[in-house]
Coordinates of C-alpha atoms in Angstrom, one line a residue:
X1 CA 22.1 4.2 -6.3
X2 CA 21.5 0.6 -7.1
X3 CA 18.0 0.1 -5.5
X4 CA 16.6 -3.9 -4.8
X5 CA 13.0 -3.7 -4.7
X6 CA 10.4 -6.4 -3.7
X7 CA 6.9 -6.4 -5.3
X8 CA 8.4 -4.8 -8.7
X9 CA 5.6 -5.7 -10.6
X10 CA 2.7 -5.3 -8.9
X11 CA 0.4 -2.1 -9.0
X12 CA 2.9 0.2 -7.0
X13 CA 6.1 -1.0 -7.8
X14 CA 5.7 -1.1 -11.4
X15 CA 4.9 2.8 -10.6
X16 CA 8.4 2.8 -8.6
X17 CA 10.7 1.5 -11.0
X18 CA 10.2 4.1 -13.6
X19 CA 10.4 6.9 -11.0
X20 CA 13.8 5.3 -9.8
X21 CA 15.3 5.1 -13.4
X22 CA 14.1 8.3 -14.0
X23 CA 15.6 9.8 -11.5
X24 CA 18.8 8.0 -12.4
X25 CA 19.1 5.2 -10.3
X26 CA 19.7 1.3 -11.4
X27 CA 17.0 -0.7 -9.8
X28 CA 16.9 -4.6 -9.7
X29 CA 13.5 -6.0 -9.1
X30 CA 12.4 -9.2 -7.5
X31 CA 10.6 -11.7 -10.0
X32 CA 8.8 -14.7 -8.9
X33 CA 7.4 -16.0 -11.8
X34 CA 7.7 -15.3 -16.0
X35 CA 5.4 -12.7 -16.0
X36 CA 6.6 -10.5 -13.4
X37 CA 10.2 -11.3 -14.8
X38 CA 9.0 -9.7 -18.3
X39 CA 6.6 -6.7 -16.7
X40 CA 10.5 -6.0 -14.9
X41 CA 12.5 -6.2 -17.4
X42 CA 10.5 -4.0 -20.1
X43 CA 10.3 -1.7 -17.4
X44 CA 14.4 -1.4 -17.7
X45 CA 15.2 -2.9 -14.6
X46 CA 17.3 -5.8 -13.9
X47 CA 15.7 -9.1 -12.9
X48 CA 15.9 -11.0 -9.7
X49 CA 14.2 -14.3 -9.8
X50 CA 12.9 -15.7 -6.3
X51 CA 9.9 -14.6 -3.9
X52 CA 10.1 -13.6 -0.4
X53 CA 10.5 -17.1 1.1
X54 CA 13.8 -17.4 -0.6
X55 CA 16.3 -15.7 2.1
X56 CA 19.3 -15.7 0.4
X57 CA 18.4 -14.5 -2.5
X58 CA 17.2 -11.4 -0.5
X59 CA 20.1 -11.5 1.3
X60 CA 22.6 -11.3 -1.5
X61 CA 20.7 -8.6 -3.6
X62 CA 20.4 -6.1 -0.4
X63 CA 24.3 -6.8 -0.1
X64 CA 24.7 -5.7 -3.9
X65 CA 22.5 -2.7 -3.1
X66 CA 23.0 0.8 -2.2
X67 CA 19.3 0.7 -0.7
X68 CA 16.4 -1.6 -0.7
X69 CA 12.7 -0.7 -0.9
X70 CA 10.2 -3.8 0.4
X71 CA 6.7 -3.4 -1.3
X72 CA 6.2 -6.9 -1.6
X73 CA 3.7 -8.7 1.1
X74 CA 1.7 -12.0 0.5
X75 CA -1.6 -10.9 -0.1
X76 CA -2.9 -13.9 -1.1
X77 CA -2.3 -15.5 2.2
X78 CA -3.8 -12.7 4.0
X79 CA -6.7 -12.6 2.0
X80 CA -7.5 -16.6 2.4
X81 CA -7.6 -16.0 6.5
X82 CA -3.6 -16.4 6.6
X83 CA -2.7 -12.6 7.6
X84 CA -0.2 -13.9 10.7
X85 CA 1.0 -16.3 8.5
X86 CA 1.8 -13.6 5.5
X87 CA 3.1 -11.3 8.3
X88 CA 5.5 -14.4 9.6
X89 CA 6.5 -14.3 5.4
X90 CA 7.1 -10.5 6.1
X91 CA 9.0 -10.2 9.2
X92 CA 11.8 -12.9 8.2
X93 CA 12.7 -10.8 5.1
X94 CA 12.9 -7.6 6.8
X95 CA 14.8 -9.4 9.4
X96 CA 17.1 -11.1 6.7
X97 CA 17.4 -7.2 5.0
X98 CA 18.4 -5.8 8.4
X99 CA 20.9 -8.3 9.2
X100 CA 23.0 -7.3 6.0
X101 CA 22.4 -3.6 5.5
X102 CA 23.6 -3.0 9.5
X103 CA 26.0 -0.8 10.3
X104 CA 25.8 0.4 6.5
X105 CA 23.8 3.5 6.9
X106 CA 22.0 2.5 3.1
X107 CA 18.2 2.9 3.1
X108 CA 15.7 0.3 3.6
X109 CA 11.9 1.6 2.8
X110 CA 8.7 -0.8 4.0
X111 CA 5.5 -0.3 2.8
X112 CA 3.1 0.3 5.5
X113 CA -0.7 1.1 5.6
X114 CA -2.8 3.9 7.5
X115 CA -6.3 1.6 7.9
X116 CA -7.3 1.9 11.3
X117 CA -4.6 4.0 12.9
X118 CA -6.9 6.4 14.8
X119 CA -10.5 5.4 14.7
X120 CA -13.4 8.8 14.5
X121 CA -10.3 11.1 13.9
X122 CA -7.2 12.2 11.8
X123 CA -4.6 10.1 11.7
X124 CA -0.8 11.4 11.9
X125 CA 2.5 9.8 11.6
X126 CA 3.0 9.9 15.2
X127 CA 0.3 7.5 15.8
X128 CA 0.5 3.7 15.8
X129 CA 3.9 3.3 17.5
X130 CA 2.7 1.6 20.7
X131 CA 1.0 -1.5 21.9
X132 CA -3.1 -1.1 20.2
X133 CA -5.3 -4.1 20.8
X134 CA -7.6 -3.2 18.5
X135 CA -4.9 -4.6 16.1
X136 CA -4.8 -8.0 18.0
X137 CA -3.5 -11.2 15.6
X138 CA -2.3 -10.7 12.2
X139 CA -2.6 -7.0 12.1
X140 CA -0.7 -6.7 15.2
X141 CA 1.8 -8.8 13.6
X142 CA 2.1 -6.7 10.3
X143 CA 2.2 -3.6 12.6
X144 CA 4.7 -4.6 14.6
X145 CA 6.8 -5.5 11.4
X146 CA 7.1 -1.6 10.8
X147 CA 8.1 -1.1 14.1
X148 CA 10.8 -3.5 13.5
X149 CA 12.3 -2.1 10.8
X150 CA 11.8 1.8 12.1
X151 CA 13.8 0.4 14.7
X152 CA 16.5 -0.8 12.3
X153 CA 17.6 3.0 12.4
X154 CA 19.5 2.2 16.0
X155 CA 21.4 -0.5 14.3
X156 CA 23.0 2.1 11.2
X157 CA 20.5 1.8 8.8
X158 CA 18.8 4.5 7.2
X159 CA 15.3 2.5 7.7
X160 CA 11.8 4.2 7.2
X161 CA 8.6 2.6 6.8
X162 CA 5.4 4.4 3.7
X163 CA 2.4 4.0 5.6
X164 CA -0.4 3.9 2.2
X165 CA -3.8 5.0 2.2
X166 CA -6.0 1.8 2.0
X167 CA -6.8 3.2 -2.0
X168 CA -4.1 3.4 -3.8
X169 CA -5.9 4.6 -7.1
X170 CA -5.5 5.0 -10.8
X171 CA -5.9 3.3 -14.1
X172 CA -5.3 -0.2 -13.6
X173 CA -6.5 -0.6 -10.2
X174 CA -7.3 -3.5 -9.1
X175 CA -7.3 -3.3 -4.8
X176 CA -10.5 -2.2 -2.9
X177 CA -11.7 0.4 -5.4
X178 CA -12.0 -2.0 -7.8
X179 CA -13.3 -4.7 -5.5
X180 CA -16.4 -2.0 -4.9
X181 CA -17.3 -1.9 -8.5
X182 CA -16.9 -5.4 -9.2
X183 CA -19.9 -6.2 -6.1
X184 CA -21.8 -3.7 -7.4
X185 CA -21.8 -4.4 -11.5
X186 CA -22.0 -8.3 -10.3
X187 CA -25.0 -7.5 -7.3
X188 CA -26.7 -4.5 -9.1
X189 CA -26.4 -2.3 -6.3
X190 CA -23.5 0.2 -4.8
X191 CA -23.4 0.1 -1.2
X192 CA -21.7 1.5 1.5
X193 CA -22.4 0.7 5.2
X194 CA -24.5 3.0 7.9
X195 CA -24.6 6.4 7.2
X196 CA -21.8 6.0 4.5
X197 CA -20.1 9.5 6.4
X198 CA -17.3 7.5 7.6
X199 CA -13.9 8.4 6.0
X200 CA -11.2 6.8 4.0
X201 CA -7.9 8.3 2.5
X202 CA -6.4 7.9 -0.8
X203 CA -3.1 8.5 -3.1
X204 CA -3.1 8.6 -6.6
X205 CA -0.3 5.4 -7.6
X206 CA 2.1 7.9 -9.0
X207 CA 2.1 10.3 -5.6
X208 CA 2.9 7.1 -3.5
X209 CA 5.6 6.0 -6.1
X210 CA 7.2 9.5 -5.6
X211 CA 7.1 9.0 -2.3
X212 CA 9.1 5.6 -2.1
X213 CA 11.9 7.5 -4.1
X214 CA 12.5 10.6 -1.8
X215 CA 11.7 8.1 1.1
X216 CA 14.9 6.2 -0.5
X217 CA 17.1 8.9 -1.3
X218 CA 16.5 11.3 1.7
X219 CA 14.2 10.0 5.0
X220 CA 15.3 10.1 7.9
X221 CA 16.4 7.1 10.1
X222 CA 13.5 6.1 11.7
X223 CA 11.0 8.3 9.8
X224 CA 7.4 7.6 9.3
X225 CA 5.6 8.8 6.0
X226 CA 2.4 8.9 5.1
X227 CA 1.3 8.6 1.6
X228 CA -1.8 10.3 1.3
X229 CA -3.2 12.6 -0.7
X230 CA -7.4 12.7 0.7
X231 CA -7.2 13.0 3.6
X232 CA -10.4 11.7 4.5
X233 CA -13.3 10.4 1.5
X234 CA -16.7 9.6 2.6
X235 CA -17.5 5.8 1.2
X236 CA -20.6 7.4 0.2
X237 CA -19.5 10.0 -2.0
X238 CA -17.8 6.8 -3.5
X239 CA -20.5 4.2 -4.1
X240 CA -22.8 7.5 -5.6
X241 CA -20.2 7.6 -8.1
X242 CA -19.9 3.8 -8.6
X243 CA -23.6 3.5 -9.1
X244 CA -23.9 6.6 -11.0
X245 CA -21.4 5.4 -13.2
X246 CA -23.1 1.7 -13.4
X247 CA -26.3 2.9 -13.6
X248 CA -27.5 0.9 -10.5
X249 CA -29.1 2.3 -7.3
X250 CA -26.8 3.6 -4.5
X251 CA -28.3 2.2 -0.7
X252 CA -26.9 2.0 2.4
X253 CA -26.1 -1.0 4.2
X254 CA -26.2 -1.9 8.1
X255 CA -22.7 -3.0 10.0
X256 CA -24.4 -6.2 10.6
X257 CA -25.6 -7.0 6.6
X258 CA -22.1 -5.8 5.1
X259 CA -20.3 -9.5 5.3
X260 CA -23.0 -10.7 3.3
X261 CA -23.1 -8.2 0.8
X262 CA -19.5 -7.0 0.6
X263 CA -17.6 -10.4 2.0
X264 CA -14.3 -9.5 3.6
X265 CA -14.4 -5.6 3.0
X266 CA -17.9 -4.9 4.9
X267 CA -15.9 -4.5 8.1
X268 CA -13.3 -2.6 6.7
X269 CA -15.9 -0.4 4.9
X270 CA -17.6 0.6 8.3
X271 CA -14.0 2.5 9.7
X272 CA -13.6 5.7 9.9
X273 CA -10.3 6.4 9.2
X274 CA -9.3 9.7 8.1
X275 CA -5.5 10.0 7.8
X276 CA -3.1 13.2 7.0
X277 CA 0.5 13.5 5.3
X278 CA 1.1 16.9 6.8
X279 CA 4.3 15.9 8.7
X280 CA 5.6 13.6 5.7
X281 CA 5.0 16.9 3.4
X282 CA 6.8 19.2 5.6
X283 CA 9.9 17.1 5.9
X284 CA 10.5 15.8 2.5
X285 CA 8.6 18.6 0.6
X286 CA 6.7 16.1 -1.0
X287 CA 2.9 17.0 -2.2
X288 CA 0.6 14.8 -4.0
X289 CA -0.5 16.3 -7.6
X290 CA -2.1 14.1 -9.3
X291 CA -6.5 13.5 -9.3
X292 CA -7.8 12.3 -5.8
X293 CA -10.1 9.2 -5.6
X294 CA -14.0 11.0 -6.5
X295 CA -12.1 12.9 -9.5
X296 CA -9.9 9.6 -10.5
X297 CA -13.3 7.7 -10.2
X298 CA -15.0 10.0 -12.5
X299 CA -12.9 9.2 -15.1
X300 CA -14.2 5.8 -16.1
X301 CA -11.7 3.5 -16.3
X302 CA -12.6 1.8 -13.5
X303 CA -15.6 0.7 -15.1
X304 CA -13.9 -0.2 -18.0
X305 CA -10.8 -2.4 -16.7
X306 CA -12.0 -5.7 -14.5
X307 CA -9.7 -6.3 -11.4
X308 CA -7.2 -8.8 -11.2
X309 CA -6.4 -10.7 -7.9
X310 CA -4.1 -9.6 -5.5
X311 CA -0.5 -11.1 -5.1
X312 CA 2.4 -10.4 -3.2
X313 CA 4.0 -8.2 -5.4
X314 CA 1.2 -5.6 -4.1
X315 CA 1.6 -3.8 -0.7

């Protein structure tokens, strides 16, 4: 196939592209600036110039596509307090995608996220397909941009939507993994908030990346896949690591005192949100073999490698 893909230089598409071309596909990627035109191109795909505000361009590379996988999603909007706005960003290029790959039965993949989906238990991917308040404003908005395109599948498009683990891991990180160890190397401490038993899941980058290729070449309309390989990591198994690994002290930190101490991730670090890829495993035949997050961690480059800041090339 020839395969379009947004975000095809950031920390999971860079992981797609070589999975498509080694599986023998021609994939063009979607630049926005020099460097992500060079990362793209080295990578052996072709080179797209534009960013997700520029509609036409989208529009005319999904109409030279066999199949289009959207990783892309403004994170540096969401990040500054401008989630519905990077959702609004979101939604009119998956609406621009769906309008030219209708009636064409070609593949569209979103990337999706699993954060929140089922609060104090496992998450499946039969959850978080109806109305939720607990996702009210710009997380509502994002969610009901993969209900959009899973409902792309009643208008002849083989849509699908990658729910990730809110870690994507590996060497190079630089999401909320990184984040952790950069608050605890820069505050002396590694922290994790209340009893630190609450649960997060994780994929290993090159798992995921598999994922988005079978996703493309074999998902059923209107499926829903989780990318997870742990199901369910306690964030205090994590910050003993970090701190062990830092040589700092490891202490717990109260719901309240986390904004102060973490910023934006102290609410997200209080969830409990175990999630499982049981369903996505049985219909694709897809299983995650690469380390999970404590063994990845243990590894050290993490500790080694500073993060970069998110942009919206990263999912």
């Amino acid at each position: 196939m020839r395969v379009f893909v947004t975000g095809a230089s950031g920390w999971i598409g860079s992981a797609v592209i070589p999975e498509l071309i080694a599986s023998g596909h021609q994939v063009v990627g979607l630049a926005r600036s020099d460097a992500a035109a060079a990362a793209i191109d080295a990578a052996g795909a072709e080179v797209q110039r534009g960013d997700l505000d520029d509609l036409s361009i989208l529009r005319s590379a999904a109409a030279a596509s066999d199949g289009v996988i959207h990783l892309a999603f403004r994170h540096d909007l969401s990040f500054a307090g401008g989630m519905e706005a990077a959702a609004a960003v979101d939604r009119r290029a998956i609406e621009t995608f769906g309008e030219e790959l209708a009636g064409s039965d070609r593949p569209f993949v979103l990337a999706s996220g699993t954060l929140g989906l089922a609060i104090g238990r496992l998450a499946t991917e039969r959850d978080g397909h109806g109305d939720d308040p607990r996702f009210a404003g710009g997380p509502e908005a994002r969610r009901a941009n993969a209900e959009m395109t899973l409902a792309l599948a009643a208008r002849g498009i083989r849509s699908s939507i990658v729910r990730l683990a809110p870690t994507v891991h590996g060497d190079g990180d630089h999401g909320f993994m990184a984040m952790l160890v950069k608050v605890a190397r820069e505050k002396g401490v590694s922290g994790y908030v209340g009893s630190g038993t609450n649960r997060w899941p994780a994929v290993h980058r090159l798992d995921a990346a598999r994922l988005f290729k079978l996703a493309l070449e074999s998902a059923p309309a209107g499926s829903t896949l989780h990318a997870i390989g742990d199901e369910g990591v306690e964030l205090r198994a994590v910050a003993q690591v970090i701190g062990r690994q830092l040589d700092v002290p490891v202490r717990a930190f109260s719901p309240e005192d986390a904004p102060a101490h973490f910023g934006f991730l102290g609410a997200l670090l209080a969830l409990d949100s175990p999630a499982s890829s049981a369903l996505t495993q049985d219909l694709l035949g897809w299983k995650p073999t690469h380390p999970g997050l404590i063994d990845d961690l243990e590894q050290g480059h993490y500790f080694t490698n500073l993060p970069a800041v998110m942009n919206q090339s990263q999912p």
